Structure formats: structure tokens, C-alpha cells
Amino acid sequence: MSDFVNSFWSWYVTVIVIAAILYCVLVLWGSSKVKVKSAADNTTGHVWDGTLQEMNNPLPRWWVGLFVITIVFAVGYIVLYPTLGTSAGKLGWTSAGQHAKEGEKLAATIAPVYEKFKTMPVEEIAKDPKAQLIGDRLYQNFCAQCHGADARGSKSFPNLADRDWLGGDGGHEYIKTTIANGRMGNMPPMAAAVGTPDDVRNVAEYVMSLSGNATDPVKAALGKEKFAACAACHGTDGKGNQAVGAPNLTDNVWLHGFGTDFVVKMINEGKVNVMPAQKSKLTEDQLHVLAGYVWGLSRQTK
């Protein structure tokens, strides 16, 4: 209740809660005061199936007792827990606080499991069977949704099992920092800087030629001069710049798509790609093991 950003919803829930409790009280009170007229044989006059008659008996005491307990429980809950308006309740309980406590409890429980790996070099983590098993579980829980169960990625999601790294050297610390803090890749639309639509097409032809793909040699030659607009990030030789996360255009590794039309689209529209930070979900020891596991994946291929 106290977490709502708009007071309307807290009052909305408050009205419903109070109305429901008052309704229950009225029903209970009414059942004890209002008497239904009955015949001399204590029936209401309603008959089903020829002989099944409805009796005018009071509610069973156990049913009334449960009704009373329900009302008392509801009132007690309102006093102790956040229910009405912005009240935090006498216990000061919050879902965020409960989540934090559960997280601390879990961290304390799993700490002994990771104790062995705290100071273990990354090369040993990549070879240790237990560390690899734990790393694989962490990977499947936090990384596989985007990078795939086999870590080979898909369109717009990098392959973690190769040696191609956009924003760093692929070392353990770089991987660990990336997992913890996330990463944003941003290529702005460059069509205006390149020139006319023909110029954009020519630059795309030149970019494709850098990785040895078949292109129109005349258009590629014309595009080489216009490629200067791209050189600030990708370098004059097209080999990229890890400092700004600009990909190497000469290695024939394509993250978001392939072909001249795709390159034209990228130049015209640009691209923003985001990897979310995971540090709020993982302990320092878990980050160490997971980064070691991912580092080991990229060392399995040459």
C-alpha cells in the first residue's frame, strides 16, 4: 500500500477493505436480528422435489464463530500490516524488506559453497568440475534467456563461446564488470553524415568488402571515401574500437544481421542494444564464478 506512487489506488483499496468488513458485520448482525416468518412447523414454505422443505433454523454456532473470527482477523491484519492508505502497520512490514531478509538468508546459506572459489584463479575455475557446474547453473538462470543455453547467442545477442568481444579484451575482469554493471551499445543514425542515399549504399558495399564478401567493386570504391564518417568509431581500417564498443567490420562476425541491405538499414536507422546489469541479483562470489565460467566458454574455441 505504502509503495503506490498514486494516492488514488491506496484510497481505492482502503474503501473496498472497509466496505467489505462492514458488510460482513452487517450480515452477521442482520442474521441475528431479522426473523423470517415461518409456518407452524417451522418451515419457510419453500419446497423442492415435491417433499424437500426449507427449515427456518438459526445459523449454526460454529459458522457464526468462524464469521466472527474472520472479521477479527481482518481487523488485526489491518492494524499490523500495511493495508489502509499509506499506513505502514504496527509491524512496519514491507515486501521489499521481506525480500531483502530472504536474500540475506540465502547469501548466508550459500556462502560456504563459494568459499573455495573466492581466491581461485580464473584458469582454475574454468577447469574445476564443481565450479563449472555451479557456473552453468548461474548461467542458465541469468544469461541463457538472451545468449542461449549453449551460449552461442542469436540475432542481436552476442555469442559468448567465441573470441569476438565488442567492449573489451574478453578477460575475466571485463566479463565480470559487464555482467555486474551491464552494457549499452549505441550506433547513431549516420545517413546524414554519409551523404545521399547512393552514398549510403556505396558505403554499405565498402563495408561488406572489408570482410571479404562479394560486392560491386565500383560502388565499394566510391564508398571508401564516404566511410570517413564511420571511421571515428570503427577506425580508418574498419577494425573497430573496443573503447567505445564499435565492432570490427573486417572479421565477418555479424551481430544484428548480414548483407548490404542490412548495413544500409544500420547506417540509416542506427541501433541501440542493452544488456541489463545483474549485480543486484548476484553476490560478489557468484559473479566471480559466473565470469570464470563464461571466460572458459570462449577459451574452448580458437
PDB file of C-alpha atoms in Angstrom:
ATOM      1  CA  MET A   1       0.000   0.000   0.000  1.00  0.00           C
ATOM      2  CA  SER A   2       2.684   2.473   1.001  1.00  0.00           C
ATOM      3  CA  ASP A   3       4.574   1.690  -2.242  1.00  0.00           C
ATOM      4  CA  PHE A   4       1.860   3.055  -4.538  1.00  0.00           C
ATOM      5  CA  VAL A   5       3.035   6.123  -6.467  1.00  0.00           C
ATOM      6  CA  ASN A   6      -0.515   7.468  -6.759  1.00  0.00           C
ATOM      7  CA  SER A   7      -2.675   8.034  -3.669  1.00  0.00           C
ATOM      8  CA  PHE A   8      -5.822   7.150  -5.611  1.00  0.00           C
ATOM      9  CA  TRP A   9      -5.032   3.437  -5.533  1.00  0.00           C
ATOM     10  CA  SER A  10      -4.328   3.354  -1.811  1.00  0.00           C
ATOM     11  CA  TRP A  11      -7.672   5.019  -1.097  1.00  0.00           C
ATOM     12  CA  TYR A  12      -9.376   2.780  -3.639  1.00  0.00           C
ATOM     13  CA  VAL A  13      -8.176  -0.323  -1.808  1.00  0.00           C
ATOM     14  CA  THR A  14      -8.941   1.260   1.583  1.00  0.00           C
ATOM     15  CA  VAL A  15     -12.581   1.870   0.671  1.00  0.00           C
ATOM     16  CA  ILE A  16     -13.004  -1.685  -0.620  1.00  0.00           C
ATOM     17  CA  VAL A  17     -11.444  -3.211   2.518  1.00  0.00           C
ATOM     18  CA  ILE A  18     -13.530  -1.160   4.950  1.00  0.00           C
ATOM     19  CA  ALA A  19     -16.712  -1.726   2.932  1.00  0.00           C
ATOM     20  CA  ALA A  20     -16.111  -5.489   2.887  1.00  0.00           C
ATOM     21  CA  ILE A  21     -15.592  -5.672   6.655  1.00  0.00           C
ATOM     22  CA  LEU A  22     -18.659  -3.527   7.363  1.00  0.00           C
ATOM     23  CA  TYR A  23     -20.712  -5.691   5.027  1.00  0.00           C
ATOM     24  CA  CYS A  24     -19.632  -8.823   6.909  1.00  0.00           C
ATOM     25  CA  VAL A  25     -20.581  -7.190  10.231  1.00  0.00           C
ATOM     26  CA  LEU A  26     -23.978  -6.160   8.882  1.00  0.00           C
ATOM     27  CA  VAL A  27     -24.653  -9.648   7.526  1.00  0.00           C
ATOM     28  CA  LEU A  28     -23.753 -11.175  10.885  1.00  0.00           C
ATOM     29  CA  TRP A  29     -25.820  -8.657  12.817  1.00  0.00           C
ATOM     30  CA  GLY A  30     -28.755  -8.948  10.426  1.00  0.00           C
ATOM     31  CA  SER A  31     -28.840 -12.730  10.653  1.00  0.00           C
ATOM     32  CA  SER A  32     -29.251 -12.476  14.408  1.00  0.00           C
ATOM     33  CA  LYS A  33     -31.952  -9.782  14.330  1.00  0.00           C
ATOM     34  CA  VAL A  34     -34.063 -10.352  11.254  1.00  0.00           C
ATOM     35  CA  LYS A  35     -36.525 -13.189  11.579  1.00  0.00           C
ATOM     36  CA  VAL A  36     -38.102 -14.844   8.584  1.00  0.00           C
ATOM     37  CA  LYS A  37     -41.776 -15.644   9.026  1.00  0.00           C
ATOM     38  CA  SER A  38     -42.323 -19.350   9.118  1.00  0.00           C
ATOM     39  CA  ALA A  39     -45.228 -21.735   9.275  1.00  0.00           C
ATOM     40  CA  ALA A  40     -46.307 -23.574  12.402  1.00  0.00           C
ATOM     41  CA  ASP A  41     -43.995 -26.456  11.520  1.00  0.00           C
ATOM     42  CA  ASN A  42     -41.005 -24.027  11.307  1.00  0.00           C
ATOM     43  CA  THR A  43     -40.717 -24.193   7.513  1.00  0.00           C
ATOM     44  CA  THR A  44     -40.435 -21.228   5.161  1.00  0.00           C
ATOM     45  CA  GLY A  45     -42.901 -22.576   2.650  1.00  0.00           C
ATOM     46  CA  HIS A  46     -40.237 -23.335   0.048  1.00  0.00           C
ATOM     47  CA  VAL A  47     -40.494 -26.865  -1.325  1.00  0.00           C
ATOM     48  CA  TRP A  48     -38.275 -28.662  -3.842  1.00  0.00           C
ATOM     49  CA  ASP A  49     -38.653 -32.022  -5.495  1.00  0.00           C
ATOM     50  CA  GLY A  50     -42.070 -32.476  -4.017  1.00  0.00           C
ATOM     51  CA  THR A  51     -41.080 -33.128  -0.386  1.00  0.00           C
ATOM     52  CA  LEU A  52     -37.831 -31.236   0.285  1.00  0.00           C
ATOM     53  CA  GLN A  53     -38.738 -28.327   2.587  1.00  0.00           C
ATOM     54  CA  GLU A  54     -36.608 -25.406   3.776  1.00  0.00           C
ATOM     55  CA  MET A  55     -36.492 -25.072   7.559  1.00  0.00           C
ATOM     56  CA  ASN A  56     -36.234 -21.727   9.342  1.00  0.00           C
ATOM     57  CA  ASN A  57     -33.405 -22.631  11.751  1.00  0.00           C
ATOM     58  CA  PRO A  58     -30.762 -20.245  13.106  1.00  0.00           C
ATOM     59  CA  LEU A  59     -27.233 -20.358  11.720  1.00  0.00           C
ATOM     60  CA  PRO A  60     -25.001 -22.996  13.366  1.00  0.00           C
ATOM     61  CA  ARG A  61     -22.860 -21.579  16.185  1.00  0.00           C
ATOM     62  CA  TRP A  62     -19.652 -22.866  14.573  1.00  0.00           C
ATOM     63  CA  TRP A  63     -20.496 -20.992  11.375  1.00  0.00           C
ATOM     64  CA  VAL A  64     -21.187 -17.776  13.289  1.00  0.00           C
ATOM     65  CA  GLY A  65     -17.956 -18.291  15.239  1.00  0.00           C
ATOM     66  CA  LEU A  66     -15.920 -18.617  12.037  1.00  0.00           C
ATOM     67  CA  PHE A  67     -17.558 -15.481  10.705  1.00  0.00           C
ATOM     68  CA  VAL A  68     -16.582 -13.565  13.848  1.00  0.00           C
ATOM     69  CA  ILE A  69     -13.018 -14.916  13.689  1.00  0.00           C
ATOM     70  CA  THR A  70     -12.771 -13.783  10.070  1.00  0.00           C
ATOM     71  CA  ILE A  71     -13.761 -10.229  10.987  1.00  0.00           C
ATOM     72  CA  VAL A  72     -11.407 -10.116  13.987  1.00  0.00           C
ATOM     73  CA  PHE A  73      -8.554 -11.475  11.848  1.00  0.00           C
ATOM     74  CA  ALA A  74      -9.201  -8.817   9.186  1.00  0.00           C
ATOM     75  CA  VAL A  75      -9.136  -6.005  11.742  1.00  0.00           C
ATOM     76  CA  GLY A  76      -5.954  -7.396  13.311  1.00  0.00           C
ATOM     77  CA  TYR A  77      -4.295  -7.644   9.901  1.00  0.00           C
ATOM     78  CA  ILE A  78      -5.184  -4.023   9.141  1.00  0.00           C
ATOM     79  CA  VAL A  79      -3.572  -2.885  12.401  1.00  0.00           C
ATOM     80  CA  LEU A  80      -0.371  -4.934  11.992  1.00  0.00           C
ATOM     81  CA  TYR A  81       0.293  -4.766   8.238  1.00  0.00           C
ATOM     82  CA  PRO A  82       0.171  -2.017   5.569  1.00  0.00           C
ATOM     83  CA  THR A  83      -3.434  -2.076   4.394  1.00  0.00           C
ATOM     84  CA  LEU A  84      -5.135   1.298   4.760  1.00  0.00           C
ATOM     85  CA  GLY A  85      -3.907   4.372   2.919  1.00  0.00           C
ATOM     86  CA  THR A  86      -0.181   4.942   3.394  1.00  0.00           C
ATOM     87  CA  SER A  87      -0.077   3.300   6.814  1.00  0.00           C
ATOM     88  CA  ALA A  88       2.933   1.010   7.282  1.00  0.00           C
ATOM     89  CA  GLY A  89       1.202  -1.002  10.016  1.00  0.00           C
ATOM     90  CA  LYS A  90       2.418  -1.568  13.580  1.00  0.00           C
ATOM     91  CA  LEU A  91       4.940  -4.211  12.463  1.00  0.00           C
ATOM     92  CA  GLY A  92       6.435  -1.987   9.763  1.00  0.00           C
ATOM     93  CA  TRP A  93       6.450  -4.909   7.327  1.00  0.00           C
ATOM     94  CA  THR A  94       7.171  -4.335   3.632  1.00  0.00           C
ATOM     95  CA  SER A  95       7.561  -6.747   0.735  1.00  0.00           C
ATOM     96  CA  ALA A  96      10.883  -5.098  -0.129  1.00  0.00           C
ATOM     97  CA  GLY A  97      12.118  -5.629   3.425  1.00  0.00           C
ATOM     98  CA  GLN A  98      10.988  -9.244   3.381  1.00  0.00           C
ATOM     99  CA  HIS A  99      12.753  -9.792   0.066  1.00  0.00           C
ATOM    100  CA  ALA A 100      15.957  -8.272   1.468  1.00  0.00           C
ATOM    101  CA  LYS A 101      15.826 -10.542   4.517  1.00  0.00           C
ATOM    102  CA  GLU A 102      15.297 -13.602   2.358  1.00  0.00           C
ATOM    103  CA  GLY A 103      18.200 -12.508   0.176  1.00  0.00           C
ATOM    104  CA  GLU A 104      20.485 -12.132   3.204  1.00  0.00           C
ATOM    105  CA  LYS A 105      19.414 -15.521   4.491  1.00  0.00           C
ATOM    106  CA  LEU A 106      20.127 -17.118   1.121  1.00  0.00           C
ATOM    107  CA  ALA A 107      23.507 -15.383   0.858  1.00  0.00           C
ATOM    108  CA  ALA A 108      24.497 -16.697   4.286  1.00  0.00           C
ATOM    109  CA  THR A 109      23.389 -20.200   3.314  1.00  0.00           C
ATOM    110  CA  ILE A 110      25.335 -20.361   0.052  1.00  0.00           C
ATOM    111  CA  ALA A 111      28.445 -18.503   1.260  1.00  0.00           C
ATOM    112  CA  PRO A 112      30.232 -21.711   2.342  1.00  0.00           C
ATOM    113  CA  VAL A 113      29.682 -23.193  -1.131  1.00  0.00           C
ATOM    114  CA  TYR A 114      31.594 -20.332  -2.772  1.00  0.00           C
ATOM    115  CA  GLU A 115      34.310 -20.026  -0.115  1.00  0.00           C
ATOM    116  CA  LYS A 116      36.601 -22.345  -2.063  1.00  0.00           C
ATOM    117  CA  PHE A 117      36.393 -20.234  -5.225  1.00  0.00           C
ATOM    118  CA  LYS A 118      36.953 -16.758  -3.735  1.00  0.00           C
ATOM    119  CA  THR A 119      40.676 -16.658  -4.420  1.00  0.00           C
ATOM    120  CA  MET A 120      40.798 -19.299  -7.142  1.00  0.00           C
ATOM    121  CA  PRO A 121      42.369 -18.003 -10.380  1.00  0.00           C
ATOM    122  CA  VAL A 122      40.097 -17.877 -13.384  1.00  0.00           C
ATOM    123  CA  GLU A 123      42.113 -20.538 -15.181  1.00  0.00           C
ATOM    124  CA  GLU A 124      41.409 -22.968 -12.339  1.00  0.00           C
ATOM    125  CA  ILE A 125      37.723 -22.032 -12.163  1.00  0.00           C
ATOM    126  CA  ALA A 126      37.449 -22.876 -15.870  1.00  0.00           C
ATOM    127  CA  LYS A 127      38.804 -26.373 -15.135  1.00  0.00           C
ATOM    128  CA  ASP A 128      37.261 -27.137 -11.743  1.00  0.00           C
ATOM    129  CA  PRO A 129      34.256 -29.517 -12.227  1.00  0.00           C
ATOM    130  CA  LYS A 130      32.310 -28.163  -9.248  1.00  0.00           C
ATOM    131  CA  ALA A 131      32.922 -24.535 -10.230  1.00  0.00           C
ATOM    132  CA  GLN A 132      31.819 -25.313 -13.780  1.00  0.00           C
ATOM    133  CA  LEU A 133      28.651 -26.998 -12.557  1.00  0.00           C
ATOM    134  CA  ILE A 134      27.778 -24.006 -10.373  1.00  0.00           C
ATOM    135  CA  GLY A 135      28.720 -21.604 -13.151  1.00  0.00           C
ATOM    136  CA  ASP A 136      26.497 -23.448 -15.600  1.00  0.00           C
ATOM    137  CA  ARG A 137      23.531 -23.221 -13.213  1.00  0.00           C
ATOM    138  CA  LEU A 138      24.119 -19.499 -12.740  1.00  0.00           C
ATOM    139  CA  TYR A 139      24.438 -19.052 -16.484  1.00  0.00           C
ATOM    140  CA  GLN A 140      21.208 -20.926 -17.204  1.00  0.00           C
ATOM    141  CA  ASN A 141      19.349 -18.817 -14.622  1.00  0.00           C
ATOM    142  CA  PHE A 142      20.664 -15.376 -15.510  1.00  0.00           C
ATOM    143  CA  CYS A 143      22.158 -15.462 -19.028  1.00  0.00           C
ATOM    144  CA  ALA A 144      20.627 -18.229 -21.146  1.00  0.00           C
ATOM    145  CA  GLN A 145      17.384 -16.324 -21.786  1.00  0.00           C
ATOM    146  CA  CYS A 146      19.300 -13.984 -24.115  1.00  0.00           C
ATOM    147  CA  HIS A 147      22.536 -15.747 -25.027  1.00  0.00           C
ATOM    148  CA  GLY A 148      21.031 -19.215 -25.424  1.00  0.00           C
ATOM    149  CA  ALA A 149      21.540 -22.424 -23.480  1.00  0.00           C
ATOM    150  CA  ASP A 150      24.698 -23.136 -25.479  1.00  0.00           C
ATOM    151  CA  ALA A 151      25.967 -19.525 -25.056  1.00  0.00           C
ATOM    152  CA  ARG A 152      26.167 -19.067 -28.823  1.00  0.00           C
ATOM    153  CA  GLY A 153      23.645 -16.248 -28.829  1.00  0.00           C
ATOM    154  CA  SER A 154      21.306 -15.282 -31.650  1.00  0.00           C
ATOM    155  CA  LYS A 155      20.461 -12.183 -33.646  1.00  0.00           C
ATOM    156  CA  SER A 156      21.331  -9.111 -31.520  1.00  0.00           C
ATOM    157  CA  PHE A 157      22.551 -11.335 -28.656  1.00  0.00           C
ATOM    158  CA  PRO A 158      26.339 -11.914 -28.724  1.00  0.00           C
ATOM    159  CA  ASN A 159      27.935 -15.321 -28.969  1.00  0.00           C
ATOM    160  CA  LEU A 160      29.818 -15.881 -25.707  1.00  0.00           C
ATOM    161  CA  ALA A 161      31.583 -19.004 -26.942  1.00  0.00           C
ATOM    162  CA  ASP A 162      33.851 -17.233 -29.436  1.00  0.00           C
ATOM    163  CA  ARG A 163      36.709 -14.745 -29.090  1.00  0.00           C
ATOM    164  CA  ASP A 164      34.847 -11.738 -30.524  1.00  0.00           C
ATOM    165  CA  TRP A 165      34.315  -9.078 -27.821  1.00  0.00           C
ATOM    166  CA  LEU A 166      32.840  -5.662 -28.543  1.00  0.00           C
ATOM    167  CA  GLY A 167      33.670  -3.598 -25.477  1.00  0.00           C
ATOM    168  CA  GLY A 168      36.797  -5.175 -24.019  1.00  0.00           C
ATOM    169  CA  ASP A 169      39.504  -7.781 -24.186  1.00  0.00           C
ATOM    170  CA  GLY A 170      37.346 -10.731 -23.092  1.00  0.00           C
ATOM    171  CA  GLY A 171      39.346 -11.121 -19.885  1.00  0.00           C
ATOM    172  CA  HIS A 172      37.838 -12.291 -16.601  1.00  0.00           C
ATOM    173  CA  GLU A 173      37.601  -8.803 -15.088  1.00  0.00           C
ATOM    174  CA  TYR A 174      35.982  -7.352 -18.214  1.00  0.00           C
ATOM    175  CA  ILE A 175      33.395 -10.145 -18.277  1.00  0.00           C
ATOM    176  CA  LYS A 176      32.740  -9.773 -14.552  1.00  0.00           C
ATOM    177  CA  THR A 177      32.282  -5.997 -14.843  1.00  0.00           C
ATOM    178  CA  THR A 178      29.964  -6.403 -17.819  1.00  0.00           C
ATOM    179  CA  ILE A 179      27.785  -8.938 -16.013  1.00  0.00           C
ATOM    180  CA  ALA A 180      27.631  -6.753 -12.911  1.00  0.00           C
ATOM    181  CA  ASN A 181      27.052  -3.342 -14.491  1.00  0.00           C
ATOM    182  CA  GLY A 182      25.501  -4.266 -17.815  1.00  0.00           C
ATOM    183  CA  ARG A 183      26.382  -2.603 -21.070  1.00  0.00           C
ATOM    184  CA  MET A 184      24.788  -0.353 -23.692  1.00  0.00           C
ATOM    185  CA  GLY A 185      25.757  -0.363 -27.335  1.00  0.00           C
ATOM    186  CA  ASN A 186      24.660   2.625 -29.371  1.00  0.00           C
ATOM    187  CA  MET A 187      25.233   3.346 -33.031  1.00  0.00           C
ATOM    188  CA  PRO A 188      23.555   6.635 -34.028  1.00  0.00           C
ATOM    189  CA  PRO A 189      21.887   7.040 -37.444  1.00  0.00           C
ATOM    190  CA  MET A 190      24.677   8.098 -39.815  1.00  0.00           C
ATOM    191  CA  ALA A 191      22.883   8.666 -43.129  1.00  0.00           C
ATOM    192  CA  ALA A 192      23.024  12.454 -42.833  1.00  0.00           C
ATOM    193  CA  ALA A 193      26.772  12.354 -42.187  1.00  0.00           C
ATOM    194  CA  VAL A 194      27.436   9.940 -45.039  1.00  0.00           C
ATOM    195  CA  GLY A 195      25.512  11.843 -47.702  1.00  0.00           C
ATOM    196  CA  THR A 196      22.897  10.841 -50.260  1.00  0.00           C
ATOM    197  CA  PRO A 197      21.053   7.508 -50.388  1.00  0.00           C
ATOM    198  CA  ASP A 198      23.506   6.462 -53.136  1.00  0.00           C
ATOM    199  CA  ASP A 199      26.390   7.326 -50.825  1.00  0.00           C
ATOM    200  CA  VAL A 200      24.857   5.193 -48.093  1.00  0.00           C
ATOM    201  CA  ARG A 201      24.531   2.277 -50.494  1.00  0.00           C
ATOM    202  CA  ASN A 202      28.134   2.714 -51.616  1.00  0.00           C
ATOM    203  CA  VAL A 203      29.406   2.758 -48.013  1.00  0.00           C
ATOM    204  CA  ALA A 204      27.436  -0.427 -47.329  1.00  0.00           C
ATOM    205  CA  GLU A 205      29.109  -2.067 -50.322  1.00  0.00           C
ATOM    206  CA  TYR A 206      32.505  -0.979 -48.995  1.00  0.00           C
ATOM    207  CA  VAL A 207      31.745  -2.307 -45.502  1.00  0.00           C
ATOM    208  CA  MET A 208      30.813  -5.690 -46.968  1.00  0.00           C
ATOM    209  CA  SER A 209      34.061  -5.748 -48.939  1.00  0.00           C
ATOM    210  CA  LEU A 210      36.089  -5.263 -45.748  1.00  0.00           C
ATOM    211  CA  SER A 211      35.127  -8.762 -44.591  1.00  0.00           C
ATOM    212  CA  GLY A 212      35.809 -10.343 -47.966  1.00  0.00           C
ATOM    213  CA  ASN A 213      32.189 -10.597 -49.132  1.00  0.00           C
ATOM    214  CA  ALA A 214      31.277 -10.198 -52.778  1.00  0.00           C
ATOM    215  CA  THR A 215      30.295  -6.628 -53.615  1.00  0.00           C
ATOM    216  CA  ASP A 216      30.073  -4.223 -56.537  1.00  0.00           C
ATOM    217  CA  PRO A 217      33.719  -3.094 -56.811  1.00  0.00           C
ATOM    218  CA  VAL A 218      32.803   0.268 -58.329  1.00  0.00           C
ATOM    219  CA  LYS A 219      30.317   1.130 -55.588  1.00  0.00           C
ATOM    220  CA  ALA A 220      32.697  -0.164 -52.930  1.00  0.00           C
ATOM    221  CA  ALA A 221      35.452   2.104 -54.251  1.00  0.00           C
ATOM    222  CA  LEU A 222      33.106   5.101 -54.157  1.00  0.00           C
ATOM    223  CA  GLY A 223      32.038   4.178 -50.636  1.00  0.00           C
ATOM    224  CA  LYS A 224      35.578   4.037 -49.278  1.00  0.00           C
ATOM    225  CA  GLU A 225      35.891   7.836 -49.276  1.00  0.00           C
ATOM    226  CA  LYS A 226      32.495   8.289 -47.613  1.00  0.00           C
ATOM    227  CA  PHE A 227      33.459   5.725 -44.979  1.00  0.00           C
ATOM    228  CA  ALA A 228      35.368   8.558 -43.284  1.00  0.00           C
ATOM    229  CA  ALA A 229      32.097   9.412 -41.498  1.00  0.00           C
ATOM    230  CA  CYS A 230      32.258   5.997 -39.820  1.00  0.00           C
ATOM    231  CA  ALA A 231      35.986   5.942 -39.089  1.00  0.00           C
ATOM    232  CA  ALA A 232      35.693   7.851 -35.818  1.00  0.00           C
ATOM    233  CA  CYS A 233      34.257   4.730 -34.205  1.00  0.00           C
ATOM    234  CA  HIS A 234      35.148   1.851 -36.491  1.00  0.00           C
ATOM    235  CA  GLY A 235      38.631   3.124 -37.397  1.00  0.00           C
ATOM    236  CA  THR A 236      40.007   4.012 -40.791  1.00  0.00           C
ATOM    237  CA  ASP A 237      40.778   0.326 -41.373  1.00  0.00           C
ATOM    238  CA  GLY A 238      37.320  -0.781 -40.142  1.00  0.00           C
ATOM    239  CA  LYS A 239      38.747  -2.914 -37.353  1.00  0.00           C
ATOM    240  CA  GLY A 240      36.604  -1.224 -34.704  1.00  0.00           C
ATOM    241  CA  ASN A 241      37.337   0.357 -31.364  1.00  0.00           C
ATOM    242  CA  GLN A 242      36.784  -1.639 -28.183  1.00  0.00           C
ATOM    243  CA  ALA A 243      36.973   1.513 -26.062  1.00  0.00           C
ATOM    244  CA  VAL A 244      33.621   2.654 -27.462  1.00  0.00           C
ATOM    245  CA  GLY A 245      32.282  -0.812 -28.260  1.00  0.00           C
ATOM    246  CA  ALA A 246      32.436  -0.252 -32.030  1.00  0.00           C
ATOM    247  CA  PRO A 247      32.569  -3.671 -33.760  1.00  0.00           C
ATOM    248  CA  ASN A 248      35.270  -4.888 -36.095  1.00  0.00           C
ATOM    249  CA  LEU A 249      33.841  -4.745 -39.610  1.00  0.00           C
ATOM    250  CA  THR A 250      36.551  -6.921 -41.131  1.00  0.00           C
ATOM    251  CA  ASP A 251      36.077 -10.191 -39.227  1.00  0.00           C
ATOM    252  CA  ASN A 252      32.814 -11.290 -40.876  1.00  0.00           C
ATOM    253  CA  VAL A 253      31.080 -11.561 -37.474  1.00  0.00           C
ATOM    254  CA  TRP A 254      27.607 -10.022 -37.701  1.00  0.00           C
ATOM    255  CA  LEU A 255      25.579  -9.466 -34.547  1.00  0.00           C
ATOM    256  CA  HIS A 256      22.379  -7.865 -35.820  1.00  0.00           C
ATOM    257  CA  GLY A 257      22.164  -9.111 -39.402  1.00  0.00           C
ATOM    258  CA  PHE A 258      24.090  -9.700 -42.629  1.00  0.00           C
ATOM    259  CA  GLY A 259      24.168  -8.305 -46.132  1.00  0.00           C
ATOM    260  CA  THR A 260      24.335  -4.985 -47.928  1.00  0.00           C
ATOM    261  CA  ASP A 261      20.675  -4.185 -47.253  1.00  0.00           C
ATOM    262  CA  PHE A 262      21.232  -4.789 -43.550  1.00  0.00           C
ATOM    263  CA  VAL A 263      24.233  -2.430 -43.478  1.00  0.00           C
ATOM    264  CA  VAL A 264      22.178   0.231 -45.304  1.00  0.00           C
ATOM    265  CA  LYS A 265      19.473  -0.161 -42.656  1.00  0.00           C
ATOM    266  CA  MET A 266      22.015   0.215 -39.847  1.00  0.00           C
ATOM    267  CA  ILE A 267      23.501   3.357 -41.381  1.00  0.00           C
ATOM    268  CA  ASN A 268      20.037   4.878 -41.862  1.00  0.00           C
ATOM    269  CA  GLU A 269      18.458   3.916 -38.552  1.00  0.00           C
ATOM    270  CA  GLY A 270      21.291   3.215 -36.139  1.00  0.00           C
ATOM    271  CA  LYS A 271      20.965   0.684 -33.322  1.00  0.00           C
ATOM    272  CA  VAL A 272      20.697   0.598 -29.532  1.00  0.00           C
ATOM    273  CA  ASN A 273      21.396  -2.658 -27.731  1.00  0.00           C
ATOM    274  CA  VAL A 274      21.228  -3.064 -23.955  1.00  0.00           C
ATOM    275  CA  MET A 275      22.474  -5.751 -21.598  1.00  0.00           C
ATOM    276  CA  PRO A 276      20.882  -5.255 -18.151  1.00  0.00           C
ATOM    277  CA  ALA A 277      23.031  -5.133 -15.019  1.00  0.00           C
ATOM    278  CA  GLN A 278      22.931  -8.263 -12.853  1.00  0.00           C
ATOM    279  CA  LYS A 279      24.804  -7.066  -9.742  1.00  0.00           C
ATOM    280  CA  SER A 280      21.610  -6.702  -7.706  1.00  0.00           C
ATOM    281  CA  LYS A 281      20.837 -10.398  -8.272  1.00  0.00           C
ATOM    282  CA  LEU A 282      24.263 -11.936  -7.699  1.00  0.00           C
ATOM    283  CA  THR A 283      26.750 -11.895  -4.849  1.00  0.00           C
ATOM    284  CA  GLU A 284      30.388 -10.990  -5.447  1.00  0.00           C
ATOM    285  CA  ASP A 285      31.345 -14.660  -5.174  1.00  0.00           C
ATOM    286  CA  GLN A 286      28.673 -15.679  -7.675  1.00  0.00           C
ATOM    287  CA  LEU A 287      29.894 -13.014 -10.104  1.00  0.00           C
ATOM    288  CA  HIS A 288      33.425 -14.381  -9.759  1.00  0.00           C
ATOM    289  CA  VAL A 289      32.375 -17.947 -10.581  1.00  0.00           C
ATOM    290  CA  LEU A 290      29.969 -16.966 -13.375  1.00  0.00           C
ATOM    291  CA  ALA A 291      32.567 -14.737 -15.037  1.00  0.00           C
ATOM    292  CA  GLY A 292      35.057 -17.592 -14.828  1.00  0.00           C
ATOM    293  CA  TYR A 293      32.555 -19.927 -16.432  1.00  0.00           C
ATOM    294  CA  VAL A 294      31.859 -17.531 -19.323  1.00  0.00           C
ATOM    295  CA  TRP A 295      35.594 -16.879 -19.728  1.00  0.00           C
ATOM    296  CA  GLY A 296      36.133 -20.610 -20.038  1.00  0.00           C
ATOM    297  CA  LEU A 297      33.455 -20.898 -22.742  1.00  0.00           C
ATOM    298  CA  SER A 298      35.335 -18.531 -25.018  1.00  0.00           C
ATOM    299  CA  ARG A 299      38.559 -20.459 -24.482  1.00  0.00           C
ATOM    300  CA  GLN A 300      37.091 -23.687 -25.789  1.00  0.00           C
ATOM    301  CA  THR A 301      37.325 -22.357 -29.369  1.00  0.00           C
ATOM    302  CA  LYS A 302      40.280 -20.927 -31.201  1.00  0.00           C
TER     303      LYS A 302
END
